[in-house]
XYZ file of C-alpha atoms in Angstrom:
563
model
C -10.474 8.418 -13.923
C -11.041 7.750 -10.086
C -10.461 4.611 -8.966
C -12.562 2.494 -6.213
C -11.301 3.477 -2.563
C -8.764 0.935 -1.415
C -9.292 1.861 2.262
C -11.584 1.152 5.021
C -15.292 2.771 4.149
C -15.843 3.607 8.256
C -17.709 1.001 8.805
C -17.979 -0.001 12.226
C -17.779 -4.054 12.868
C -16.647 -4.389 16.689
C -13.886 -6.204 17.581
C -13.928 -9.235 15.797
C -11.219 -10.775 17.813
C -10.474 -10.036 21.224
C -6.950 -8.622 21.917
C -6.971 -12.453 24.806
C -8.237 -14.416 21.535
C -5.389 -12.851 19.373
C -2.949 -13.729 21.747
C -4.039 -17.361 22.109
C -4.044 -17.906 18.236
C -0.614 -17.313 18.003
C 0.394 -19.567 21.505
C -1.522 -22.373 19.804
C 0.259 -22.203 16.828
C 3.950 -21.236 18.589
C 2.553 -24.691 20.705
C 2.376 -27.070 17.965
C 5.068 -25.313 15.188
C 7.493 -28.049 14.240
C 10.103 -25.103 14.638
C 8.481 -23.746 17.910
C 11.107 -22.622 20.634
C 10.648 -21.843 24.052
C 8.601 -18.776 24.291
C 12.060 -16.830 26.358
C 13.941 -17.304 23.961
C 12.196 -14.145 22.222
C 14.869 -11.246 22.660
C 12.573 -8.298 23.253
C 16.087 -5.839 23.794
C 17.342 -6.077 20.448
C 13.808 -4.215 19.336
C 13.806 0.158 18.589
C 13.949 2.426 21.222
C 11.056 3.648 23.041
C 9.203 0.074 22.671
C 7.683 -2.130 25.601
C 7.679 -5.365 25.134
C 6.088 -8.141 27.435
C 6.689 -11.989 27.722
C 4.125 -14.255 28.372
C 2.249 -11.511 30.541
C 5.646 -9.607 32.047
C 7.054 -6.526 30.938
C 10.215 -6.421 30.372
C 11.234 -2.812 30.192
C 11.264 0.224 27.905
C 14.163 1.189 26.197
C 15.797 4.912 25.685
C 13.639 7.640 23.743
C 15.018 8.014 19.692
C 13.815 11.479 18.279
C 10.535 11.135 19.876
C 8.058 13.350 17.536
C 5.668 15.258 19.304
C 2.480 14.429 16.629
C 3.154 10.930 17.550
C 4.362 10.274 20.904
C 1.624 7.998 21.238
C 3.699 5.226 19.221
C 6.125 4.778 22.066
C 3.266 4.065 24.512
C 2.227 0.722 22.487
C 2.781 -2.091 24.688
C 3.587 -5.357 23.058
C 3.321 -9.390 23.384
C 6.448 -11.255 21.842
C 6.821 -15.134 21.070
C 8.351 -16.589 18.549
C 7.749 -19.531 16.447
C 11.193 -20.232 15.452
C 14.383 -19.170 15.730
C 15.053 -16.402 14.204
C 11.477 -14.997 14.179
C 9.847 -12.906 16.372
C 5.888 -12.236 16.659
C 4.667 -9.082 18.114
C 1.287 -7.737 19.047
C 0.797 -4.156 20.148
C -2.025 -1.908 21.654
C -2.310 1.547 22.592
C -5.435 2.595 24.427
C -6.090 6.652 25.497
C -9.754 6.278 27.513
C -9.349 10.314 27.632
C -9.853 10.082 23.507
C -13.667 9.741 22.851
C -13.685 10.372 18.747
C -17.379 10.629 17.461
C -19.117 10.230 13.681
C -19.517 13.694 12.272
C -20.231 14.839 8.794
C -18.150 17.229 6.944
C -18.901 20.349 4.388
C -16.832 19.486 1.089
C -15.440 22.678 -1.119
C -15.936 22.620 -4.623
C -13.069 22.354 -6.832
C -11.932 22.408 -10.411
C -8.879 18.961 -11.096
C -6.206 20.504 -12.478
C -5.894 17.659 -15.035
C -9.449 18.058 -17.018
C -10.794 21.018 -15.480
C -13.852 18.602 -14.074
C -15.644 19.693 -10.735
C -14.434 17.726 -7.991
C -14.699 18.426 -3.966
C -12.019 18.430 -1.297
C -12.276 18.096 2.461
C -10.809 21.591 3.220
C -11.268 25.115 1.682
C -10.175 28.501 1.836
C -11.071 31.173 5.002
C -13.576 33.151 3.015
C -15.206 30.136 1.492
C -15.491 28.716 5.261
C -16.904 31.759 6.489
C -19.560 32.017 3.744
C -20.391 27.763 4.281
C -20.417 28.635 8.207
C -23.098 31.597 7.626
C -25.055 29.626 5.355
C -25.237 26.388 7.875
C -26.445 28.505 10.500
C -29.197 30.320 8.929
C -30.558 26.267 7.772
C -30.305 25.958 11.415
C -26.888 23.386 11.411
C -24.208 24.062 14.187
C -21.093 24.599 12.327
C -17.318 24.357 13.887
C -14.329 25.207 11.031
C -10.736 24.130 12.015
C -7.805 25.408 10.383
C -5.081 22.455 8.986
C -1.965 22.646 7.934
C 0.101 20.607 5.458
C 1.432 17.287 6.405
C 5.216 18.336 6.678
C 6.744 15.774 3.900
C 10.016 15.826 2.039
C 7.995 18.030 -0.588
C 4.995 19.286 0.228
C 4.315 23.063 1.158
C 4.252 24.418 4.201
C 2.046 26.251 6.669
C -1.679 26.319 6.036
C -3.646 23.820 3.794
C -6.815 25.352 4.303
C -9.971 25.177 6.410
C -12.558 22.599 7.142
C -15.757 23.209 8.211
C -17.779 20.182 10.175
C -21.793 20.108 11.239
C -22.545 17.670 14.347
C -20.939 15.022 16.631
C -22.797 11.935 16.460
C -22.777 8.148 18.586
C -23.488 6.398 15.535
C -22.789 5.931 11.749
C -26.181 5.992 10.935
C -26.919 9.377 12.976
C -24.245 10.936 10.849
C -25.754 9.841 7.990
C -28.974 11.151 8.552
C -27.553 14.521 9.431
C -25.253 14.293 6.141
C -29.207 13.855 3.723
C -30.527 17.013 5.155
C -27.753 18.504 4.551
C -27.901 16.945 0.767
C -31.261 18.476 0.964
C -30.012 21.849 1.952
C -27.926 21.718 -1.077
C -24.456 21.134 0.657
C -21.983 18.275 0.051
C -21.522 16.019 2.784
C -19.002 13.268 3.899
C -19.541 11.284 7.112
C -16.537 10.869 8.911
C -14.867 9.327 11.782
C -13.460 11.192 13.738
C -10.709 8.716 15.095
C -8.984 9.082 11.328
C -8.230 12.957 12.020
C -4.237 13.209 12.652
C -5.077 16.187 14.928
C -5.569 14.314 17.486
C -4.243 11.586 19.819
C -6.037 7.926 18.788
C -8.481 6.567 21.106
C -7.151 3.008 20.797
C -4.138 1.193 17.829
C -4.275 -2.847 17.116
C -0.653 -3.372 15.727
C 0.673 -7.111 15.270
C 4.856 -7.148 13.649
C 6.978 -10.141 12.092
C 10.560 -9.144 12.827
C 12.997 -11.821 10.845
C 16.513 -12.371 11.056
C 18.089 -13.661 8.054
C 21.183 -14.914 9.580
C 19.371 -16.866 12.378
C 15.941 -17.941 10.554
C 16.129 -21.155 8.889
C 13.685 -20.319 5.565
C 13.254 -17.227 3.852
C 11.421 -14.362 2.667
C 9.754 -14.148 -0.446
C 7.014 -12.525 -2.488
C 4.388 -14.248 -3.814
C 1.361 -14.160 -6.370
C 0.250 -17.775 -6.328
C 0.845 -19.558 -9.881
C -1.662 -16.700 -11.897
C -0.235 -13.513 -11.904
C -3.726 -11.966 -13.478
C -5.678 -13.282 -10.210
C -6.814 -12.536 -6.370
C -6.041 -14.161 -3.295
C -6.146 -13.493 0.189
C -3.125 -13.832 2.425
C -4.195 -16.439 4.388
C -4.621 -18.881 1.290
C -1.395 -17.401 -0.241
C 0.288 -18.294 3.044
C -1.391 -21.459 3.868
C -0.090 -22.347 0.008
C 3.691 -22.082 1.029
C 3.442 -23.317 4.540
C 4.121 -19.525 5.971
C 5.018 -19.332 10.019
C 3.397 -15.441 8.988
C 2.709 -13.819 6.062
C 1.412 -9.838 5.666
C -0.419 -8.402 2.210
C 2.262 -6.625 -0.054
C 2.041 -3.773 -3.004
C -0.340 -2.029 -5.045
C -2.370 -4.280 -7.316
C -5.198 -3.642 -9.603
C -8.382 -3.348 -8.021
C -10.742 -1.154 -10.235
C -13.950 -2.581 -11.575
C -12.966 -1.153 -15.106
C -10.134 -2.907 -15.627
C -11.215 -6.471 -14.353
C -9.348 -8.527 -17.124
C -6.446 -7.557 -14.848
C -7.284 -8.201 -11.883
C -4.949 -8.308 -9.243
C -1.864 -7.753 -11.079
C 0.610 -5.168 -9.668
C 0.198 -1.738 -10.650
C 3.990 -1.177 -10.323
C 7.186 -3.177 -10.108
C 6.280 -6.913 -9.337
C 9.214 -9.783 -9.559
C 8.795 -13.203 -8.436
C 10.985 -15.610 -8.519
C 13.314 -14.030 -10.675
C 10.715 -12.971 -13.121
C 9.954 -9.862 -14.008
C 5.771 -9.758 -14.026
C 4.982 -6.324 -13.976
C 7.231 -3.047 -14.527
C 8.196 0.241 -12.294
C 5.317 2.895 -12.841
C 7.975 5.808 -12.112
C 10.588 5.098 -9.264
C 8.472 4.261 -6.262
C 9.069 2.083 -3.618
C 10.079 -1.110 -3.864
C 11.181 -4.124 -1.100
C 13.103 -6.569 -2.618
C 13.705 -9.952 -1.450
C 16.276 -11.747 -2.341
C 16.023 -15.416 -0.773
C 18.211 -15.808 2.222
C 20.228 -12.180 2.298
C 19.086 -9.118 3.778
C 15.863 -7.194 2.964
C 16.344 -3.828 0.614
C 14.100 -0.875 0.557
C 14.717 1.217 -3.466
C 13.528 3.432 -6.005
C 14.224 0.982 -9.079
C 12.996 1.650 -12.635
C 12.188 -1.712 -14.793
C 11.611 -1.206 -18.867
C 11.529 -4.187 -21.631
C 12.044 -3.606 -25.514
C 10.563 -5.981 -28.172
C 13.770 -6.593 -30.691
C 13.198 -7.720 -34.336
C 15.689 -8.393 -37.210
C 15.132 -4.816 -38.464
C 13.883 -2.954 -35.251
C 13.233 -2.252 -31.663
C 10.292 -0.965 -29.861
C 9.861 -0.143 -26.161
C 7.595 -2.154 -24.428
C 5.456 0.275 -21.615
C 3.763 -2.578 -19.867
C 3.772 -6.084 -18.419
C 0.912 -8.090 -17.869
C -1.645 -5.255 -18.246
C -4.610 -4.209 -20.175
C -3.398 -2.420 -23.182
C -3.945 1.278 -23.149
C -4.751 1.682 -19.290
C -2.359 1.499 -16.075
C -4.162 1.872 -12.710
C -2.078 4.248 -10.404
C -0.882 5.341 -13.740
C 3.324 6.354 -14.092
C 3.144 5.067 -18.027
C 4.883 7.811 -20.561
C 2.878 9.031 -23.098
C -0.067 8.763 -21.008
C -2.677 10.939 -19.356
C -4.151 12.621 -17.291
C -0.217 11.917 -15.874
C 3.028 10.344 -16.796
C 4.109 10.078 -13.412
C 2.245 7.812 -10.783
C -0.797 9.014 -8.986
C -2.589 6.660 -6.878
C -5.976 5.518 -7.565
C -6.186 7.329 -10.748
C -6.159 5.050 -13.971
C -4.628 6.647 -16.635
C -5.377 5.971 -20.610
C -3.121 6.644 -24.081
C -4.052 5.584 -27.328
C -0.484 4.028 -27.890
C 0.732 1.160 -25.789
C 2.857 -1.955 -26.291
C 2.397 -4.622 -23.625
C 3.913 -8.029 -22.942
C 1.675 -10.693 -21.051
C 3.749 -13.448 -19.715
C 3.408 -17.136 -19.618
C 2.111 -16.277 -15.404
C -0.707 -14.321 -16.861
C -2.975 -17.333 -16.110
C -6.693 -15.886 -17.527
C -7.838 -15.292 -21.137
C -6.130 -12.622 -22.537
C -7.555 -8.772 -22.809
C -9.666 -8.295 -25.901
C -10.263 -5.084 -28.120
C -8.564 -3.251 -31.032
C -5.704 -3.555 -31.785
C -2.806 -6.187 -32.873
C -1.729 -9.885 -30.864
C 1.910 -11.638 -31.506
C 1.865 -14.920 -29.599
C 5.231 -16.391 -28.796
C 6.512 -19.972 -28.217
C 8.597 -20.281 -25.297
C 11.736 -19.841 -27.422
C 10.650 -16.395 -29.032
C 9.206 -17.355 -32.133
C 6.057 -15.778 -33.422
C 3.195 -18.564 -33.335
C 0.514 -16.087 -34.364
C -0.609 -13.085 -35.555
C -3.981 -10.896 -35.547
C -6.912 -9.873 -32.926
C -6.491 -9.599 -29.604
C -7.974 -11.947 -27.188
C -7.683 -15.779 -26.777
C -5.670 -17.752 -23.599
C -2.190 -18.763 -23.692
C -0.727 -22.822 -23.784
C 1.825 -23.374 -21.301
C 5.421 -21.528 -22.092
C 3.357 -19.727 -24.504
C 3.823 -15.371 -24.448
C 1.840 -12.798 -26.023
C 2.663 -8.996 -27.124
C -0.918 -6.559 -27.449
C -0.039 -3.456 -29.251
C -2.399 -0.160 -30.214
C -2.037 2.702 -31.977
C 1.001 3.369 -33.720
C 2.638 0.613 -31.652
C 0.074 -1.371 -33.442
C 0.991 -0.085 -36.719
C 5.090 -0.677 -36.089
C 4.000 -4.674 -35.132
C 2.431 -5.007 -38.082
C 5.495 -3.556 -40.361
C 7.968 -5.217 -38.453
C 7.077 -8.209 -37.153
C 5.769 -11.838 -39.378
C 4.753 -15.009 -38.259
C 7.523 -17.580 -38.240
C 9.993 -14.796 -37.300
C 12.184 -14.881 -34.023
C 12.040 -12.286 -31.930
C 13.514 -11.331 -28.602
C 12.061 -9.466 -25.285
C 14.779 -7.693 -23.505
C 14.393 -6.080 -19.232
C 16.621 -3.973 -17.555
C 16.317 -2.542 -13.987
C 17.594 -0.504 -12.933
C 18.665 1.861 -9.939
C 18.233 5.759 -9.451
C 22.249 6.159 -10.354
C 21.692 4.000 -13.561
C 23.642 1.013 -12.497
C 21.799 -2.311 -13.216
C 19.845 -4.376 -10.357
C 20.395 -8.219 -10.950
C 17.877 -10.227 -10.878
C 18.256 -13.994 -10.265
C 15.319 -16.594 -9.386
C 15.482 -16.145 -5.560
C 14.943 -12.419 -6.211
C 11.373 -11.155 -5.439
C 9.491 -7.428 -5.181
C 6.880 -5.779 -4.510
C 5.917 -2.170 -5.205
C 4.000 0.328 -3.217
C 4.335 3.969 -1.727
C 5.875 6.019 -0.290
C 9.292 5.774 1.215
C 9.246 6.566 5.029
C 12.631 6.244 6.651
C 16.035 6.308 4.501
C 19.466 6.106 6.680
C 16.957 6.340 10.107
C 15.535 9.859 8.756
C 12.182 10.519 8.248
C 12.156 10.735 4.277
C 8.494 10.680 2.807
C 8.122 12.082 -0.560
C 4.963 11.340 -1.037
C 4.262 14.068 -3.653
C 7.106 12.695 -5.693
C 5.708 9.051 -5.350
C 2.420 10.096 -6.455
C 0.589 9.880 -2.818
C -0.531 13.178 -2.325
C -0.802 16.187 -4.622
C -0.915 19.789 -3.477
C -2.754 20.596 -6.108
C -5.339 18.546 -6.017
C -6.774 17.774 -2.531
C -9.751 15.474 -3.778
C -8.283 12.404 -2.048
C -5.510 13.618 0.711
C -7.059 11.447 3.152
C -5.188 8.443 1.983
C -1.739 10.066 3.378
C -2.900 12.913 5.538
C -5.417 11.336 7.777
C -5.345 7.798 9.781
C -6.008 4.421 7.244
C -4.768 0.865 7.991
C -1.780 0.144 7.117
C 1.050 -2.386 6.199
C 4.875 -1.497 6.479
C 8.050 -2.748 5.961
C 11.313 -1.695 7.470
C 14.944 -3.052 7.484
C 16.698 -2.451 11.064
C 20.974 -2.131 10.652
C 21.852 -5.610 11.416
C 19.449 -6.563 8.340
C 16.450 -7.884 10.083
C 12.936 -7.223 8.435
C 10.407 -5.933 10.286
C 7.041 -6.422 8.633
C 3.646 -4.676 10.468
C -0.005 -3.976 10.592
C -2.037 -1.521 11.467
C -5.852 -1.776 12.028
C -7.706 0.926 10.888
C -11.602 0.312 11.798
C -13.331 2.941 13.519
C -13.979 2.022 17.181
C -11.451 -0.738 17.482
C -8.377 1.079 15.896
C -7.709 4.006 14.041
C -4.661 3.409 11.934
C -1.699 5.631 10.957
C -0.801 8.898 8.982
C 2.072 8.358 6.890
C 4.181 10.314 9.333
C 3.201 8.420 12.411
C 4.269 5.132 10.067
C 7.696 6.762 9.927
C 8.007 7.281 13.653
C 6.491 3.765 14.552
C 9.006 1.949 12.631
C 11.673 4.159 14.178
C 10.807 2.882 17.294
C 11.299 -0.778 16.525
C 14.726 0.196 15.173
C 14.036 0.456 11.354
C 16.682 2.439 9.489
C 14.534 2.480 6.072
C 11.049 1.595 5.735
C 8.302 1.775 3.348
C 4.385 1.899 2.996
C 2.953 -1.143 1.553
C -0.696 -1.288 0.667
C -3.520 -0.972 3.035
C -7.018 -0.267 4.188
C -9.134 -3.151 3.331
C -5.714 -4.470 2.238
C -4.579 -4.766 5.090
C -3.998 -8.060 6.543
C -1.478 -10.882 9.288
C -1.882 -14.105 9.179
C 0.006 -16.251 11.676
C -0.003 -20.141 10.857
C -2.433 -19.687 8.038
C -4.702 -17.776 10.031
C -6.149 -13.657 9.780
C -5.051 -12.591 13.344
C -5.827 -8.709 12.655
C -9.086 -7.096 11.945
C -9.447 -5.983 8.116
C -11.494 -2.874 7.687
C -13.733 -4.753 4.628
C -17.068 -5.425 5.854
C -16.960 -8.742 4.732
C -13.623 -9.947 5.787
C -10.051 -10.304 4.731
C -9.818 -8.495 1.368
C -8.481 -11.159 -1.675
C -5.237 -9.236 -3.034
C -2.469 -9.574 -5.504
C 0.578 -10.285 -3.722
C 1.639 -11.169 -0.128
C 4.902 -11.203 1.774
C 5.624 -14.600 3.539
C 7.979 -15.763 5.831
C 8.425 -19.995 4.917
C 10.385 -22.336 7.306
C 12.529 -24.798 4.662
C-alpha cells in the first residue's frame, strides 16, 4: 500500500522570509542569548573544504577543493553567514543563486507499469525507447509538442548502471496552474500526466539553494545533543514547539515517523529505530541509518538492528514491534510481512501475525481490533487480559498480539503471572550497542558518506528500487532535505535544505553526499524531509517548509540545549 507523499507537492509560496529577515532572526536571538559570544569568535576555517563563509557581511575566504564532483560543483559555490550563539556552536546560512538557470512548470507523460510485488498497474516517470517513440508520435498527431530525454541511473553503491530509461515531457509553462491545464487535456487525450517543476530535475544546475547548518562541538559546547519526542511517543509536534519545550539554541526535524492517514492510531511514532532517553520506543525496520546521541560524547552515524522477546515461565516469543499498530509497519522492514520484509519507504506493509509491545510513552488510547491485550504493571506482572483497546495508567505496559502470536499469548501467558520484556541492539558485526539514559536515536535513510567516501546504498536501505520506478523521485530528483554528518574531530553538523519551487530546489541524494563533504563531514546521513523539513533557531522556523500551510508537525526532532 502507497503511502501519502512526505515531500513538497510543488507548490509555489514565494519567499516567505527574506534571505536579510533570516539573517536578522538569528542576530536578534545571538543578541539577547544568555550564552551569546561575540559574533568573531565564530571560526569559519575549521569548516570543509571548498566552503565560503562570511562574518557579519565579510568574506573570509574559500578553502582548498576536496574531490569536487562534477554533477554538483554547484555546492562549493554556496556562500554562507556564520554567528554563533554560544561557544561551541556555530550557525550557518547558505545560498547559491545561478540567474543563467530559468527552470519552468512542465507536465510529464507517465509509462505504464506492472509492481513487481502484486502485479497491480502502476506508472513511472521514465520508459523504454520504443515506448517513447510510440508516446512522442501519438502527442504529435493530438497536436502536443513533445521533447524525450534519455536518463541514466543515479550512480549509488548498488544500483545499475548506464541507462534508466526515457522520459518524454509536453510544454514549458510560467505557472503551476498553466501546467495544469495542459496536464487535463492531456487527461482528456487519454495520457497520464504529472506536472512538474522543473528546478527538481538533477540534470541540471539549480536556479537558486536556501541552506541554514548547526555545527556543534561537543568538547567546547556547554549542553548537549539529544533526540526528542515530547512526553507522548504516539503524537505530532513541530520543531519549533519541541524546541521551544527544552529551551533549544537550534533544533532541526529528525527520522522517519508515521504519517499515513491509515494508520492514524500511530501517529507520529518512528517507523524505524527510535531511543530516547535510554528507552527503547520503537525498533530497527532492517539496518538503516541511524544517528545516535549519546549526551555529551561525540555524534555516531550506524546500521544497528534492535529486537525484544516477551519471556514467560514456560516460553519465549519474539516481539516484531514497538509502539505500533498491530499487523502494519509504515516503511515496512517487519519479517514475515508483505509486500516486503525489508524496508521500503512509503510503502506500509501488512501480516496477519504480529506481536507488539506499547510502552508506558505511548501516551493515546491504545489500537483496537482483533486480536489479544496483556497489560503490565510497571514491574512485569500481567494486570489484564482480553480485547484490544483501552489507555494505559501511568507505569502501566501493554503487549497486542494476532494471529498465531495471538494464539501462543493465550496458551502461555495468565493473569497474575510475571513476565519479562527483553531488547538487544545490536551492531552489523553482532556485538551489542549499550544503551544508557543519555543515549538517544533517530532513524532515517540512507547512509551518504562512511570514512569521507561517498557510500549511498539506497537500494539496500529501501530508498530506491530498480525494479520498481513508481516513486524514484524521492532519491533521484531534488526534495528538501535534512542531514546529519559527523566531521573527524567529532563535531555534528546538522543542515537544511529548502526544497520549494522558485525559492529553492533542494538536493539529490548524491549532491547531499558532496555538500556535507564540503563542510568536512566524514559520515553523514539523510534524515527526513520535504514538508519535513524544518530549523528553528531560538524557538523560531528560520527556513521555508515546502507544506502549504507551514511547518509540518513531526515525530521527533534533534535539539541542541544549553545546560
Amino acid at each position: 500500500m502507497r503511502t501519502t507523499p512526505r515531500g513538497c507537492l510543488a507548490v509555489c509560496r514565494g519567499r516567505v522570509l527574506t534571505s536579510i529577515a533570516v539573517i536578522a532572526v538569528i542576530a536578534a536571538f545571538v543578541a539577547t542569548s544568555a550564552v551569546a559570544v561575540p559574533a568573531d569568535a565564530a571560526t569559519p576555517s575549521r569548516l570543509g573544504a571548498g566552503v565560503t563563509v562570511e562574518q557579519q557581511g565579510k568574506a573570509t575566504g574559500i578553502a582548498f577543493d576536496l574531490g569536487r564532483s562534477d554533477e554538483a560543483r554547484f555546492v562549493h559555490e554556496i556562500r554562507w553567514m556564520s554567528s554563533s550563539p554560544a561557544p561551541g556552536v556555530e550557525l550557518l546560512s547558505g545560498e547559491f543563486h545561478d540567474p543563467n538557470v530559468l527552470p519552468n512548470w512542465t507536465v510529464t507523460i507517465q509509462a505504464p507499469t506492472v509492481s513487481p510485488f502484486d502485479g497491480s498497474v502502476e506508472y513511472k516517470e521514465v520508459g523504454d525507447s520504443a515506448w517513447a517513440r510510440r508516446t512522442e508520435a501519438s502527442l504529435s498527431s493530438g497536436g502536443f509538442s513533445a521533447r524525450a530525454d534519455t536518463l541514466r541511473w543515479p550512480r549509488y553503491l548498488d544500483d545499475p548502471r548506464g541507462v534508466m530509461g526515457v522520459r518524454v515531457r509536453v510544454g514549458q509553462f510560467q505557472t503551476q496552474a498553466a501546467a495544469a491545464s495542459e496536464a487535463t487535456a492531456l487527461t482528456a487525450a487519454g495520457f497520464n500526466p504529472l506536472v512538474e517543476w522543473e528546478g527538481f530535475d538533477p540534470q541540471q544546475t539549480p536556479d537558486a539553494e536556501l541552506l541554514h547548518a548547526v555545527i556543534v562541538d561537543p568538547r567546547a559546547f556547554s549542553g548537549h545533543i539529544v533526540a526528542t519526542h515530547g512526553s507522548i511517543v504516539a503524537s505530532r509536534e513541530t520543531v519549533a514547539t519541541q524546541s521551544q519545550q527544552l529551551g533549544a539554541l537550534a533544533g532541526v526535524n529528525g527520522g522517519f515517523f508515521t504519517i499515513d492517514s491509515s494508520v492514524a492510531d500511530v501517529a507520529g511514532v518512528p517507523t524505524g529505530l527510535g531511543v530516547y532517553g535510554g528507552k527503547l520506543e520503537a525498533l530497527s525496520n532492517d539496518t538503516r541509518a541511524d544517528l545516535v546521541l549519546d549526551g555529551r560524547r561525540p555524534a555516531r552515524i550506524e546500521n544497528l538492528h534492535a529486537s525484544a522477546q516477551l519471556r514467560d515461565g514456560s516460553g519465549v516469543a519474539s516481539i516484531f514491534g514497538v509502539n505500533r499498530e498491530p499487523g502494519s509497519n509504515e516503511d515496512c522492514g517487519v519479517p514475515g510481512f508483505a509486500p516486503t520484509s525489508a524496508p521500503r519507504q512509503g510503502v506500509i506493509c501488512t501480516g496477519a501475525n504480529d506481536l507488539v509491545l506499547l510502552t508506558p510513552e505511548f501516551g493515546v488510547a491504545l489500537p483496537a481490533g482483533p486480536g489479544l491485550q496483556v497489560t503490565l504493571d510497571a514491574h512485569g506482572r500481567v494486570l489484564a487480559l482480553g480485547a484490544r483497546g483501552g489507555s494505559l495508567s501511568p507505569g502501566e505496559s501493554a503487549v497486542q498480539a494476532i494471529g498465531t502470536d495471538a494464539d501462543w499469548v493465550s496458551s502461555h501467558v495468565r493473569l497474575g503471572d510475571l513476565v519479562t520484556v527483553s531488547e538487544q541492539l545490536r551492531e552489523p558485526s553482532g556485538a551489542k550497542f549499550p544503551l544508557d539514559e543519555q543515549t538517544s536515536i533517530v532513524s532515517a535513510a540512507p547512509i551518504l558518506l562512511r570514512d569521507g567516501r561517498v557510500a549511498i546504498d539506497a537500494v539496500r536501505e529501501g530508498v530506491f528500487d530498480p525494479r520498481d520506478l513508481y516513486d524514484y523521485g524521492f532519491s533521484a530528483e531534488r526534495h528538501g532535505r535534512t542531514i546529519a554528518g559527523v566531521d573527524r574531530e567529532g563535531r555534528l553538523i546538522l543542515v537544511t535544505v529548502d526544497g520549494v519551487p522558485g525559492v529553492s530546489s533542494g538536493l539529490t541524494l548524491s549532491e547531499e553526499a558532496e555538500l556535507m563533504r564540503t563542510l568536512g563531514a566524514v559520515d553523514a546521513m539523510n534524515l527526513d524531509g520535504g514538508g519535513s523539513t524544518t530549523f528553528v533557531v531560538g524557538g523560531t522556523t528560520i527556513n521555508h517548509p515546502s507544506d502549504p500551510t507551514g511547518a509540518r508537525a513531526i515525530g521527533d526532532s534533534i535539539e541542541v540545549v544549553p545546560w
